[in-house]
Amino acid sequence: MNGSQIIVGLEIGTSKVCVAVGEVSGGQAVNIIGLGQAKSRGVRKGEIIDVALAEEDVRNAIVEAEQVADVEIRSVFLGVTGSHIRGFNNTGVHPVVSADREITGDDIQDVIKNAKAINLPTDHSVVHVIRQHFRVDGQDGVLNPEGMLGAKIEVDVHVVSGRYNRLQNPIRLVNGLHLEVDDIASSALATSLAILGTEQKELGTLVIDLGAGVTEYAVYSAGVIKHTGVLAVGGDHVSNDLAYGLKVPLARAEQIKIEHGSALIDPGARDRKIDLSDDSLIPGRRVNLGHLQKIMSMRLQETFELIAKDIGQAGLIEYLRAGVVLSGGGARIPHITKLARDVFNLPVAIGRSSTVSGVKNALDEPEFATSVGLIKFGAFQAQAAPRRAGFGRVIRRQVAALFGR
Amino acid sequence: MSKPGKKPTTANPTIRLIGLGETGVKLVETLAMIAPEGVVAHSLDTDNRSLSRCHQSRTFLLGQAIPCGLGTGGDSALARAAVESDSDELAGIVDDADLVFIVAGMGGGTGTGAAPFLANLAKQAGALVVGVAATPFDCEGIQRCNQAIGGLRDLKQVADAVFHFPNQDVIQLADADLGLHRALDIANRHLCEAVLGVSRMLLEPGMLNVSFADLQSLLRDRHSLGAVVHVEATGDDRTDDAMEKLLSHPAIRGGETLKEAGSLLVNFSGAEVTMAEMNAVTSAIGDRASAARLVVGASGHGSGETLQLTVVIAHAGKLAESEQDDASLKTSPSSQASAPGYSDPFTSPRADSYLDLGSEPGSSNRGGFAYTPPAPTADALSPECRNDLIQEAAKEEPNRAKRRKIVQEMLPLEIVSKGRFENSEPTIHKGEDLDQPTYIRRGVILN
Ligand SMILES: Nc1nc2c(ncn2[C@@H]2O[C@H](COP(=O)(O)OP(=O)(O)OP(=O)(O)O)[C@@H](O)[C@H]2O)c(=O)[nH]1
Ligand SMILES: Nc1ncnc2c1ncn2[C@@H]1O[C@H](COP(=O)(O)OP(=O)(O)OP(=O)(O)O)[C@@H](O)[C@H]1O
Ligand SMILES: [Mg+2]
Ligand SMILES: [Mg+2]
């Protein structure tokens, strides 16, 4: 293929496995040429609990994507998530030793190396170290200190880490299907890559992906990633709460949620009943719409509140001048933007994969943002290491180029 | 009532760990993660919510028909009815076991009502039955404490031994403004160590092996109220350190417990336990417990420099006392007191009264309640405990309301299993279990 390259993003989600195939030409432009999907049965809370089922589902999604895009998939960029993923900030410090105090490329390498020397629990390993800003002798917000004069150089980084074994599980599964993993990326970051434009990153935005098993979030401000987090709570919890509260089977609760769900309580619906008479299991059963909305809105509100609290503790709320962007299947819930607006007191929008082109539904459906974002992630990497298509896990990642400016 | 112990085999004993009620289930879930291989864990509750949090153990909902997954709301008679209706299934669980641990918090409905019944089933199946019981804080109120005393006594009458840890001991040990969560954590650690200590001793290969037969001869049919204490120490003075920790353990009550002990089993484990160390510890314990039978074991397992010491303490002379219990129950003025599962309450919830169980017939006349009220009332509580309990009660409230409604309307009830989150790690955020419906945690009643 002359000058164009195939890059594949794979999200092994809790409700669906999604494979997005992208074509990158001319270095940057990403075009989505195919999408493969399968219902996911072996995943809970974003992590694989049944390898055999998950393997089958991933295989089916890959095969579908290959057919649609008419390519043979050999390697993928894999999204990782789960409650074990941690995001935190770290600072590296380095004294400038040269006699003339001019900061050199080596100094920059050294300070970054220092920032990477993180004291992680022994079973954790680093997923990303993303450069935020440099400081020279305490002066903030330096983008590139090379050539500046100074005695001390510091760098702030955002680190994403996870439990080694739990990161390995999906990698092993993919390898078991004779596919290579080009690299892994935090799903929260991949999603932001797909749906945030430069201006939103610059002004400050909170991205929330409302998945089935996990709710992931990331904060961008001044063009760099400031904060990431994963809550192991998602749409499955909503369904489970409804099953419990309305006393219906789980599958039925999921269906009721999609058909009648709402993030807000409509006072007019208080005493309305939904007829379940078509359900042979429960002949003539009716459930109370007011109860449904109450149960659902309490769960969703709590989820947003937990995120708001975390962002608030990180001192980032006032930096979110571009507001909140929602993605994931949960973004489809009626009135979800209104609920989020009430909790965060910020403008809220639903994210679209605006920064890429291609297959229409891949771009418009909020569920696909993670896989599409993984292609963008891959495209940056390919750009950084152009000669190594299908480069395997050992690639030296230039993440700064990616998540920074 | 019980068959003699099963004939000894060379294979490891089959150990079943059964948690009853919320406390029992919580403890068993923790234990299932760390117990040696060969211990099979079961969680049994009348409350679906607590079972839905199980990920490590086999679960069984008691009382499918009533209370149909909604808990007993403190009513031990309801729990009793539930286990009786499930007795075939329950007998299946204890069927093949050599040793059955029955773990429960006393004072609520389920643990209190179900533990004695299950112990009896296990006994009849020929197992050695060891109860592991927590009892309430004083501030939970006299009624709850009385219910706990009754449950503990009933359990003791059927089980071979009951290891008992009063939650109140934590308060007496630590500073008073310890949070409720933290206090329960400490109590739970002690309770878990009891089970772990004994199972490791039996299942891990040893140099001086403590066999199942040793344990049997120590405990079988004694109906004793005892304790298991597990301590660990490292460093040069690890024997002194271990002894110090042992003697300051709340269950040892400053050495009293050792003095009163009828028999003691001391097990060492650690990578390099020397004869000198073993001598030093056993003679130090022996000095404080002159009358006791002492069995010593040692296993070479354990990590690095750590000396682990497990002491099983069974009280003396309890064989006779259990008969006394029966007598005092019969002469009790309470009309229901002789029905199994009901207790004859004491008025004082002091921890000591647990130790005197049954041996002080006079005290049982002080009470005179005809039945055991289900839950503590707020006025009986000290202020610092009240808030915690009120919150707790708020959580229970919708539950009780629902139960009443269901009994009235006799609706068929679908039970939501832990289904979706069965094999995944529970989502605990700042101590709160987010897998539970938000509206339930917030105490919202749907009506
Ligand atoms: N050690 C310890 N004790 C506890 C814990 N939780 C509750 N308790 C004690 O155990 C007693 C019984 O409570 P539960 O186990 O919740 O009751 P239950 O057996 O589930 O009974 P019902 O819910 O009434 O059917 C309480 O009065 C507390 O004193 C715990 O985590 N650890
Ligand atoms: N219209 C709707 N109303 C309510 N919920 C919806 C709707 N559409 C989708 N959902 C929910 O969105 C969730 C699926 O979202 P998504 O596909 O983003 O999750 P996932 O990527 O599979 O999971 P995760 O990222 O958590 O592993 C499901 O819980 C589904 O019930
Ligand atoms: Mg997702
Ligand atoms: Mg309970």
PDB file of C-alpha atoms in Angstrom, chain A residues 14-15 40-41 43-45 47 49 83-84 163 166 212 231-233 236-237 240-241 243-250 270-271 281-282 285 288 290-291 294-295 298-300 302 305-306 309 313, chain B residues 47-49 52 55 69-70 399 402 405-406 411-430 432-447:
ATOM      1  CA  THR A  14     -18.150  -4.985  28.810  1.00  0.00           C
ATOM      2  CA  SER A  15     -21.158  -4.938  26.504  1.00  0.00           C
ATOM      3  CA  SER A  40     -19.354  -9.169  24.636  1.00  0.00           C
ATOM      4  CA  ARG A  41     -20.097 -12.004  27.032  1.00  0.00           C
ATOM      5  CA  VAL A  43     -16.179  -9.187  30.326  1.00  0.00           C
ATOM      6  CA  ARG A  44     -17.315  -7.524  33.549  1.00  0.00           C
ATOM      7  CA  LYS A  45     -16.384  -4.072  34.701  1.00  0.00           C
ATOM      8  CA  GLU A  47     -12.019  -6.826  32.507  1.00  0.00           C
ATOM      9  CA  ILE A  49     -13.623 -12.898  33.431  1.00  0.00           C
ATOM     10  CA  SER A  83     -10.664  -0.556  38.444  1.00  0.00           C
ATOM     11  CA  HIS A  84      -6.967  -1.333  38.792  1.00  0.00           C
ATOM     12  CA  ARG A 163      -1.784  -4.076  37.724  1.00  0.00           C
ATOM     13  CA  ARG A 166      -4.580  -7.548  34.782  1.00  0.00           C
ATOM     14  CA  ALA A 212     -21.502  -0.802  30.518  1.00  0.00           C
ATOM     15  CA  LEU A 231     -14.867   4.002  38.265  1.00  0.00           C
ATOM     16  CA  ALA A 232     -15.930   0.367  38.085  1.00  0.00           C
ATOM     17  CA  VAL A 233     -19.569   1.385  37.811  1.00  0.00           C
ATOM     18  CA  ASP A 236     -24.694  -2.764  34.101  1.00  0.00           C
ATOM     19  CA  HIS A 237     -25.160  -1.263  37.523  1.00  0.00           C
ATOM     20  CA  ASN A 240     -28.855  -4.414  38.059  1.00  0.00           C
ATOM     21  CA  ASP A 241     -30.422  -1.750  40.271  1.00  0.00           C
ATOM     22  CA  ALA A 243     -33.723  -5.614  38.222  1.00  0.00           C
ATOM     23  CA  TYR A 244     -33.512  -5.469  41.977  1.00  0.00           C
ATOM     24  CA  GLY A 245     -35.886  -2.587  42.531  1.00  0.00           C
ATOM     25  CA  LEU A 246     -38.511  -3.512  39.962  1.00  0.00           C
ATOM     26  CA  LYS A 247     -38.142  -7.239  40.637  1.00  0.00           C
ATOM     27  CA  VAL A 248     -37.627  -8.250  37.049  1.00  0.00           C
ATOM     28  CA  PRO A 249     -34.950 -10.483  35.527  1.00  0.00           C
ATOM     29  CA  LEU A 250     -31.739  -8.764  34.552  1.00  0.00           C
ATOM     30  CA  ARG A 270     -44.853   9.234  39.024  1.00  0.00           C
ATOM     31  CA  ASP A 271     -47.787   6.915  38.950  1.00  0.00           C
ATOM     32  CA  LEU A 281     -42.348 -14.983  32.469  1.00  0.00           C
ATOM     33  CA  ILE A 282     -44.363 -12.446  34.330  1.00  0.00           C
ATOM     34  CA  ARG A 285     -46.868  -7.586  35.521  1.00  0.00           C
ATOM     35  CA  ASN A 288     -43.960   1.753  38.028  1.00  0.00           C
ATOM     36  CA  GLY A 290     -41.696   6.629  38.664  1.00  0.00           C
ATOM     37  CA  HIS A 291     -39.728   3.923  40.470  1.00  0.00           C
ATOM     38  CA  LYS A 294     -35.956   7.225  40.625  1.00  0.00           C
ATOM     39  CA  ILE A 295     -33.676   4.176  40.728  1.00  0.00           C
ATOM     40  CA  MET A 298     -30.056   8.094  41.690  1.00  0.00           C
ATOM     41  CA  ARG A 299     -27.417   5.786  40.255  1.00  0.00           C
ATOM     42  CA  LEU A 300     -26.429   8.136  37.454  1.00  0.00           C
ATOM     43  CA  GLU A 302     -24.170   9.311  42.179  1.00  0.00           C
ATOM     44  CA  GLU A 305     -21.096  13.133  41.841  1.00  0.00           C
ATOM     45  CA  LEU A 306     -18.229  10.730  42.487  1.00  0.00           C
ATOM     46  CA  LYS A 309     -15.776  15.048  43.831  1.00  0.00           C
ATOM     47  CA  GLN A 313     -10.305  17.379  44.971  1.00  0.00           C
TER      48      GLN A 313
ATOM     49  CA  ASP B  47     -30.660 -11.508  52.657  1.00  0.00           C
ATOM     50  CA  ASN B  48     -29.980 -11.387  48.964  1.00  0.00           C
ATOM     51  CA  ARG B  49     -28.020  -8.208  49.264  1.00  0.00           C
ATOM     52  CA  SER B  52     -24.895 -10.496  45.997  1.00  0.00           C
ATOM     53  CA  HIS B  55     -17.423 -13.551  44.874  1.00  0.00           C
ATOM     54  CA  GLY B  69     -34.217 -12.819  49.982  1.00  0.00           C
ATOM     55  CA  LEU B  70     -35.122  -9.813  52.064  1.00  0.00           C
ATOM     56  CA  ASN B 399     -36.165  -3.817  53.331  1.00  0.00           C
ATOM     57  CA  LYS B 402     -40.971  -4.509  51.443  1.00  0.00           C
ATOM     58  CA  LYS B 405     -45.854  -5.898  51.762  1.00  0.00           C
ATOM     59  CA  ILE B 406     -44.867  -9.112  50.146  1.00  0.00           C
ATOM     60  CA  LEU B 411     -46.700 -11.778  45.114  1.00  0.00           C
ATOM     61  CA  PRO B 412     -44.463 -14.248  43.396  1.00  0.00           C
ATOM     62  CA  LEU B 413     -41.021 -12.790  43.764  1.00  0.00           C
ATOM     63  CA  GLU B 414     -38.212 -12.944  41.310  1.00  0.00           C
ATOM     64  CA  ILE B 415     -34.926 -12.980  43.023  1.00  0.00           C
ATOM     65  CA  VAL B 416     -32.192 -10.948  41.477  1.00  0.00           C
ATOM     66  CA  SER B 417     -29.069 -12.956  41.889  1.00  0.00           C
ATOM     67  CA  LYS B 418     -25.653 -11.378  42.238  1.00  0.00           C
ATOM     68  CA  GLY B 419     -25.686 -12.425  38.572  1.00  0.00           C
ATOM     69  CA  ARG B 420     -24.010  -9.639  36.724  1.00  0.00           C
ATOM     70  CA  PHE B 421     -21.168  -9.047  39.120  1.00  0.00           C
ATOM     71  CA  GLU B 422     -20.702 -12.610  40.222  1.00  0.00           C
ATOM     72  CA  ASN B 423     -17.132 -13.176  39.105  1.00  0.00           C
ATOM     73  CA  SER B 424     -15.834  -9.668  39.237  1.00  0.00           C
ATOM     74  CA  GLU B 425     -14.108  -7.752  41.957  1.00  0.00           C
ATOM     75  CA  PRO B 426     -16.611  -5.827  44.083  1.00  0.00           C
ATOM     76  CA  THR B 427     -16.579  -2.090  43.499  1.00  0.00           C
ATOM     77  CA  ILE B 428     -15.761  -0.655  46.886  1.00  0.00           C
ATOM     78  CA  HIS B 429     -15.380   3.098  47.001  1.00  0.00           C
ATOM     79  CA  LYS B 430     -14.327   4.602  50.322  1.00  0.00           C
ATOM     80  CA  GLU B 432     -19.083   1.739  50.278  1.00  0.00           C
ATOM     81  CA  ASP B 433     -20.115  -1.167  48.077  1.00  0.00           C
ATOM     82  CA  LEU B 434     -21.160   0.504  44.853  1.00  0.00           C
ATOM     83  CA  ASP B 435     -22.460  -2.757  43.419  1.00  0.00           C
ATOM     84  CA  GLN B 436     -25.461  -2.345  45.659  1.00  0.00           C
ATOM     85  CA  PRO B 437     -28.238  -0.221  44.228  1.00  0.00           C
ATOM     86  CA  THR B 438     -27.764   3.437  45.056  1.00  0.00           C
ATOM     87  CA  TYR B 439     -31.356   3.866  46.153  1.00  0.00           C
ATOM     88  CA  ILE B 440     -30.956   1.101  48.696  1.00  0.00           C
ATOM     89  CA  ARG B 441     -27.756   2.526  50.102  1.00  0.00           C
ATOM     90  CA  ARG B 442     -29.496   5.891  50.385  1.00  0.00           C
ATOM     91  CA  GLY B 443     -32.412   4.318  52.193  1.00  0.00           C
ATOM     92  CA  VAL B 444     -35.022   5.339  49.649  1.00  0.00           C
ATOM     93  CA  ILE B 445     -38.341   3.559  49.890  1.00  0.00           C
ATOM     94  CA  LEU B 446     -40.236   2.991  46.673  1.00  0.00           C
ATOM     95  CA  ASN B 447     -43.946   3.324  47.161  1.00  0.00           C
TER      96      ASN B 447
END
